[in-house]
XYZ file of C-alpha atoms in Angstrom:
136
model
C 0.000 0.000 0.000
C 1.567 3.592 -0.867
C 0.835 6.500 1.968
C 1.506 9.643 1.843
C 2.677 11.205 4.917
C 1.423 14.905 5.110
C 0.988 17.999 7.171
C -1.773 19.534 6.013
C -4.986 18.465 5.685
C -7.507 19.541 3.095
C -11.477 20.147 3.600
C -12.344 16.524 3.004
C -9.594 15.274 4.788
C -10.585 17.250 7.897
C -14.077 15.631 7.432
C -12.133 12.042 7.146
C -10.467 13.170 10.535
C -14.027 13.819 12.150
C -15.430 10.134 10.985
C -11.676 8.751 12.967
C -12.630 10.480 15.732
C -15.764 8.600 16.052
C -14.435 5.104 16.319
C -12.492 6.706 18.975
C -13.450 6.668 22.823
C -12.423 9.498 23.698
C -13.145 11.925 20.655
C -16.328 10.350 19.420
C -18.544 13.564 20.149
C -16.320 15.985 18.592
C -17.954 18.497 16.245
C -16.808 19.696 12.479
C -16.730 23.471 13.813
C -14.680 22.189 16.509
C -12.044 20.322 15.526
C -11.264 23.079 12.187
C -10.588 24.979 15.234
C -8.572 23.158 17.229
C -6.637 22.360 13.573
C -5.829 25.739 13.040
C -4.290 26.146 16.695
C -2.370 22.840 16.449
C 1.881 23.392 16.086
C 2.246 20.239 13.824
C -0.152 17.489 11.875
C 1.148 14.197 10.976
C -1.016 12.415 8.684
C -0.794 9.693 6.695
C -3.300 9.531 2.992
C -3.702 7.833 0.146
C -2.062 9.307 -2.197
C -4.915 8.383 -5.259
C -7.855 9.304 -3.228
C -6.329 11.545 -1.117
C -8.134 9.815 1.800
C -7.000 10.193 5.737
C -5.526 7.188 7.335
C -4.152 8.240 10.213
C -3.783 11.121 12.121
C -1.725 12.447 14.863
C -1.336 16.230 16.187
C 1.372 17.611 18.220
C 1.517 20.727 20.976
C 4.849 22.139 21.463
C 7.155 25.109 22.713
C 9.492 23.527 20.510
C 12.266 23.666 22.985
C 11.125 21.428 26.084
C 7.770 19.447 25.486
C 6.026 18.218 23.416
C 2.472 16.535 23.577
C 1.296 14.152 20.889
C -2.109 13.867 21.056
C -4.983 11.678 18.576
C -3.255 8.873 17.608
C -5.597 7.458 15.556
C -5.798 4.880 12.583
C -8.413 4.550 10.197
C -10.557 1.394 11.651
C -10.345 -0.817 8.503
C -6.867 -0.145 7.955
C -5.658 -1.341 11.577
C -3.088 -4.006 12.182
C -1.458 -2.924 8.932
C 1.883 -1.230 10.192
C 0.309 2.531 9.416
C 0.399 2.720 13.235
C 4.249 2.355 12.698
C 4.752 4.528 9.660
C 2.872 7.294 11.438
C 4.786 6.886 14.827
C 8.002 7.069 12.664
C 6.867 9.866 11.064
C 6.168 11.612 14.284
C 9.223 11.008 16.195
C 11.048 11.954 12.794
C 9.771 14.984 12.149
C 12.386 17.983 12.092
C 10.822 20.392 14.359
C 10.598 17.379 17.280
C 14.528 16.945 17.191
C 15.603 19.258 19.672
C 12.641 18.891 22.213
C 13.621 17.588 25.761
C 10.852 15.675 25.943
C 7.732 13.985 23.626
C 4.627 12.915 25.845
C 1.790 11.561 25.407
C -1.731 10.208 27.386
C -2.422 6.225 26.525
C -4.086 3.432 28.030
C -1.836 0.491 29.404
C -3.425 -1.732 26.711
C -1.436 0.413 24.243
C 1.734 0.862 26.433
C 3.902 -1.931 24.725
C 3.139 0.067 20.977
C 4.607 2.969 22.586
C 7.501 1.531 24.125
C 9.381 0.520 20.745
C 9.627 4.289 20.540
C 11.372 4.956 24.026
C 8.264 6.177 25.736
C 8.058 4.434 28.998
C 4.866 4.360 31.684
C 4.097 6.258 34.656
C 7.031 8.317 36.264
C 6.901 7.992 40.008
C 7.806 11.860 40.353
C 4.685 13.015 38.282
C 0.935 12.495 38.378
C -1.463 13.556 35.457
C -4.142 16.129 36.410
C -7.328 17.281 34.797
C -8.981 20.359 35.345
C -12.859 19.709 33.509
C-alpha cells in the first residue's frame, strides 16, 4: 500500500479526521466546527493519505514550545486499515519529524493496553515523580 505522509490536511480530509474520531473513545462527540478549530491552533499534523484518493488514514497532532515538550495527542488509525503497520509509519513519522529533534521531551496520554506500541519508541509508563491532572 503507498501513503503519503502529510501535514496539512484539506477540507475533506478534515471531514475524514471527524469520521476517525468517532471510532475513537475518547473523541467520538467531537464536532466539524470544533475540531477546524482546534486544527488551526495545532503546532504540527502528521497524517498519513492515500495518495490516489487523497483519503485520511491516520492522524496524529502535536503541541509544542518547541524547545522542552512536546504533547502528541490523537493517535488514531483509520478502523479498517488497523493491524497494517500505518500505526508504525505514522509513529516514525512523528518522532522523525524535524521540528521534534531538539525537544527535551515527547509525551503523550495512553491506556496500558497500548503501552507496549509505545515503548518501541522509548516512551516508557508512569514516572513515580509526576501524576497527570485534569482540570474539567
Amino acid at each position: 500500500m503507498k501513503l503519503k505522509i502529510i501535514n496539512q490536511l484539506t477540507d475533506n480530509q478534515i471531514e475524514d479526521l471527524c469520521y476517525l474520531y468517532t471510532t475513537t473513545w475518547w473523541a467520538k462527540e467531537r464536532k466539524l466546527i470544533d475540531v477546524q478549530r482546534m486544527l488551526k491552533n495545532t503546532d504540527i499534523i502528521v497524517a498519513l493519505c492515500d495518495p490516489s484518493n487523497h483519503q485520511l488514514l491516520g492522524f496524529s497532532r502535536i503541541l509544542t514550545d518547541y524547545v522542552y515538550r512536546a504533547l502528541l495527542l490523537d493517535v488514531i488509525i483509520r478502523d479498517n486499515y488497523r493491524q497494517q503497520g500505518l500505526g508504525k509509519i505514522l509513529m516514525e513519522a512523528i518522532v522523525s519529524h524535524p521540528d521534534l529533534q531538539e525537544i527535551e521531551a515527547l509525551i503523550l496520554f495512553c491506556q496500558s493496553d497500548v503501552i507496549p506500541f509505545y515503548e518501541k519508541w522509548g516512551f516508557f509508563g508512569k514516572s513515580d515523580k509526576l501524576e497527570i491532572m485534569i482540570r474539567p
